[in-house]
Amino acid sequence: AQSVSQHNHHVILSEAASLELGCNYSYGGTVNLFWYVQYPGQHLQLLLKYFSGDPLVKGIKGFEAEFIKSKFSFNLRKPSVQWSDTAEYFCAIGGSQGNLIFGKGTKLSVKP
Amino acid sequence: SQTIHQWPATLVQPVGSPLSLECTVEGTSNPNLYWYRQAAGRGLQLLFYSVGIGQISSEVPQNLSASRPQDRQFILSSKKLLLSDSGFYLCAWSHIEGFGYEQYFGPGTRLTVT
């Protein structure tokens, strides 16, 4: 069965620190991978996605993620976080029924 | 452009009462539609999905049901709410061509069962 693991439940950083949020998935076939973000009081929105091609994908607001097939990973990175990046981040994999299978999410708190 | 609406935004209901949450999509036709429940520390759990009018698939056995009476309308219901039904319910849609493509989420409904 497909599953997604996000190992960090809550990450606290100071502004300008670098960010890396881990995401591992279990599925042996072709994968579609996503990162979604939920800012406080807002609804879930797509941050970036990987379907095929260049394994380093760039998303909105300076975020990027790297698909490493051998490690079944799709980690999210940002070189320098801002207070406005405070949010909950969800990694997801495309499921066989067209649904998304989400990880449990990582809360990011950025201290000004 | 496409938009997705959910209502109500918040709901407080007593145990044993019925439930009806509505989701509508505008600006697209024949979408895949999904209901998820988000619980703190547990991520998003897929409850139901639909690939067409009257076609509903359930992922998790539970106290809830879903219906799709029109192409762009998806309804989540319960005859008798349980305390464990409390949570944040999200509706989403995706293009019907192909699987695993990105989904677009509504603003959600916060349900508290008392």
Coordinates of C-alpha atoms in Angstrom, one line a residue:
Chain A
A1 CA 0.0 0.0 0.0
Q2 CA 1.1 3.5 -0.7
S3 CA 2.1 5.7 2.3
V4 CA 3.9 8.9 3.1
S5 CA 6.0 9.7 6.1
Q6 CA 6.9 13.1 7.4
H7 CA 9.4 12.7 10.2
N8 CA 9.3 16.1 11.7
H9 CA 6.1 17.0 13.5
H10 CA 7.1 20.6 14.5
V11 CA 10.1 22.6 13.3
I12 CA 11.0 25.9 14.9
L13 CA 13.5 28.2 13.1
S14 CA 14.7 31.7 13.2
E15 CA 14.3 34.0 10.2
A16 CA 17.0 33.5 7.6
A17 CA 17.7 30.0 8.7
S18 CA 17.7 27.3 6.1
L19 CA 14.8 24.8 6.0
E20 CA 14.6 21.1 5.0
L21 CA 11.5 19.1 5.7
G22 CA 11.8 15.4 5.2
C23 CA 9.3 13.3 3.2
N24 CA 9.6 9.6 2.4
Y25 CA 7.1 7.5 0.5
S26 CA 6.5 3.9 -0.1
Y27 CA 5.5 2.9 -3.6
G28 CA 7.5 1.0 -6.2
G29 CA 5.9 2.4 -9.3
T30 CA 5.8 5.7 -11.1
V31 CA 4.9 8.4 -8.6
N32 CA 3.5 11.9 -8.6
L33 CA 4.7 13.9 -5.7
F34 CA 3.3 17.0 -4.1
W35 CA 4.0 19.5 -1.3
Y36 CA 1.0 21.4 -0.1
V37 CA 1.0 24.3 2.4
Q38 CA -1.7 25.5 4.8
Y39 CA -1.1 29.0 6.1
P40 CA -2.9 29.9 9.3
G41 CA -6.6 30.6 8.5
Q42 CA -6.2 29.7 4.9
H43 CA -7.0 26.7 2.9
L44 CA -4.6 24.1 1.6
Q45 CA -2.7 25.2 -1.5
L46 CA -0.2 23.6 -3.8
L47 CA 3.4 24.5 -3.2
L48 CA 5.1 22.4 -5.8
K49 CA 4.7 19.1 -7.7
Y50 CA 6.8 16.5 -9.4
F51 CA 5.5 14.3 -12.2
S52 CA 8.6 13.5 -14.3
G53 CA 11.8 15.1 -15.7
D54 CA 14.2 17.2 -13.6
P55 CA 14.2 15.8 -10.1
L56 CA 14.8 19.2 -8.7
V57 CA 11.5 21.1 -8.8
K58 CA 10.9 24.7 -7.9
G59 CA 7.7 26.0 -6.4
I60 CA 6.3 29.2 -5.2
K61 CA 7.8 31.5 -2.7
G62 CA 11.4 30.2 -3.1
F63 CA 10.7 26.7 -2.2
E64 CA 12.2 23.7 -3.9
A65 CA 12.1 19.9 -3.6
E66 CA 14.3 17.2 -4.8
F67 CA 13.0 13.8 -5.8
I68 CA 15.6 11.1 -5.0
K69 CA 14.2 7.8 -6.4
S70 CA 16.8 5.6 -4.7
K71 CA 15.9 7.0 -1.3
F72 CA 12.1 7.2 -2.0
S73 CA 12.4 10.8 -0.8
F74 CA 11.0 14.2 -1.8
N75 CA 12.4 16.7 0.7
L76 CA 11.3 20.3 0.8
R77 CA 13.9 23.0 1.1
K78 CA 14.2 26.7 1.3
P79 CA 17.6 28.5 1.8
S80 CA 16.3 31.3 4.0
V81 CA 12.9 31.2 5.7
Q82 CA 10.8 34.2 6.6
W83 CA 8.2 34.7 9.3
S84 CA 5.5 34.5 6.7
D85 CA 6.5 30.9 6.0
T86 CA 4.9 29.9 9.3
A87 CA 2.4 27.2 8.2
E88 CA 1.8 23.5 8.1
Y89 CA 3.4 21.6 5.3
F90 CA 2.0 18.4 3.8
C91 CA 3.8 16.0 1.5
A92 CA 1.5 13.8 -0.7
I93 CA 1.7 11.1 -3.3
G94 CA -0.8 10.5 -6.1
G95 CA -2.9 7.5 -5.3
S96 CA -4.2 4.8 -7.6
Q97 CA -7.8 6.2 -7.4
G98 CA -6.8 9.7 -8.3
N99 CA -6.7 10.7 -4.7
L100 CA -3.8 12.1 -2.8
I101 CA -2.2 10.2 0.1
F102 CA -0.9 12.7 2.6
G103 CA 1.7 12.6 5.3
K104 CA 0.7 13.7 8.8
G105 CA 2.1 17.2 8.2
T106 CA 4.9 19.3 9.6
K107 CA 4.2 22.5 11.5
L108 CA 6.8 25.2 10.8
S109 CA 7.1 28.1 13.2
V110 CA 9.5 30.9 12.2
K111 CA 10.6 33.3 14.9
P112 CA 11.0 36.9 13.8
Chain B
S1 CA -11.2 30.2 -13.5
Q2 CA -12.2 27.4 -11.3
T3 CA -13.4 27.9 -7.8
I4 CA -14.6 25.5 -5.1
H5 CA -17.0 26.4 -2.3
Q6 CA -17.8 24.7 0.9
W7 CA -20.4 25.5 3.5
P8 CA -20.9 26.0 6.2
A9 CA -17.5 27.2 7.4
T10 CA -18.1 26.1 10.9
L11 CA -20.7 23.8 12.5
V12 CA -21.5 22.7 16.1
Q13 CA -23.8 19.8 16.3
P14 CA -25.0 17.5 19.2
V15 CA -24.3 13.8 19.2
G16 CA -27.0 11.9 17.3
S17 CA -28.0 14.8 15.1
P18 CA -27.9 14.6 11.3
L19 CA -25.2 16.2 9.1
S20 CA -25.1 17.7 5.7
L21 CA -22.0 19.4 4.3
E22 CA -22.1 20.8 0.8
C23 CA -19.3 21.3 -1.8
T24 CA -19.7 22.9 -5.2
V25 CA -17.2 23.5 -8.0
E26 CA -17.4 26.2 -10.6
G27 CA -15.6 26.7 -13.9
T28 CA -15.0 23.1 -14.8
S29 CA -17.0 20.1 -15.9
N30 CA -16.9 16.4 -15.0
P31 CA -14.3 16.8 -12.2
N32 CA -13.2 14.1 -9.8
L33 CA -14.4 15.1 -6.4
Y34 CA -13.1 14.1 -3.0
W35 CA -13.9 14.4 0.7
Y36 CA -11.1 14.4 3.2
R37 CA -11.0 14.7 7.0
Q38 CA -8.1 16.5 8.7
A39 CA -7.5 15.6 12.3
A40 CA -4.7 17.2 14.4
G41 CA -1.5 15.2 14.1
R42 CA -3.0 12.7 11.7
G43 CA -2.8 14.5 8.3
L44 CA -5.6 14.2 5.8
Q45 CA -7.6 11.1 5.4
L46 CA -9.6 10.4 2.3
L47 CA -13.2 9.6 3.0
F48 CA -14.9 9.4 -0.3
Y49 CA -14.2 10.1 -4.0
S50 CA -16.4 10.4 -7.0
V51 CA -15.6 10.2 -10.7
G52 CA -19.1 11.0 -11.9
I53 CA -22.7 11.7 -11.0
G54 CA -24.0 9.0 -8.6
Q55 CA -20.6 7.2 -8.5
I56 CA -19.2 7.2 -5.0
S57 CA -16.4 5.2 -3.6
S58 CA -15.7 4.9 0.1
E59 CA -12.2 4.6 1.5
V60 CA -12.9 4.2 5.2
P61 CA -15.9 2.4 6.8
Q62 CA -17.6 5.0 9.0
N63 CA -20.7 6.8 10.1
L64 CA -20.7 9.0 7.1
S65 CA -22.0 8.9 3.5
A66 CA -21.5 10.9 0.4
S67 CA -23.7 11.7 -2.6
R68 CA -23.1 13.5 -6.0
P69 CA -26.5 14.6 -7.2
Q70 CA -25.1 16.9 -9.8
D71 CA -21.9 17.0 -11.8
R72 CA -20.3 19.7 -9.7
Q73 CA -22.0 19.1 -6.3
F74 CA -20.7 16.8 -3.6
I75 CA -22.5 16.3 -0.3
L76 CA -21.2 14.7 2.9
S77 CA -23.9 13.4 5.2
S78 CA -24.6 11.5 8.4
K79 CA -27.8 10.3 9.9
K80 CA -26.5 10.3 13.5
L81 CA -23.3 12.1 14.4
L82 CA -20.7 10.6 16.8
L83 CA -18.2 12.5 18.9
S84 CA -15.5 11.0 16.8
D85 CA -16.9 12.7 13.7
S86 CA -15.5 16.1 14.9
G87 CA -12.8 17.4 12.6
F88 CA -12.0 19.6 9.7
Y89 CA -13.6 18.4 6.5
L90 CA -12.1 19.3 3.1
C91 CA -13.6 19.0 -0.3
A92 CA -11.3 18.8 -3.3
W93 CA -11.5 18.4 -7.1
S94 CA -9.2 17.4 -9.8
H95 CA -9.2 17.0 -13.6
I96 CA -10.7 13.7 -14.5
E97 CA -8.0 12.9 -17.1
G98 CA -5.4 10.7 -15.5
F99 CA -4.8 9.8 -12.0
G100 CA -2.7 11.4 -9.4
Y101 CA -2.8 14.9 -10.7
E102 CA -2.9 17.9 -8.4
Q103 CA -6.0 18.6 -6.4
Y104 CA -7.6 21.9 -5.6
F105 CA -9.0 22.3 -2.1
G106 CA -11.9 24.2 -0.7
P107 CA -11.8 26.3 2.5
G108 CA -13.1 23.5 4.6
T109 CA -15.7 23.0 7.3
R110 CA -14.8 22.8 11.0
L111 CA -17.3 20.4 12.6
T112 CA -17.5 20.1 16.4
V113 CA -19.8 17.4 17.7
T114 CA -20.8 18.0 21.4

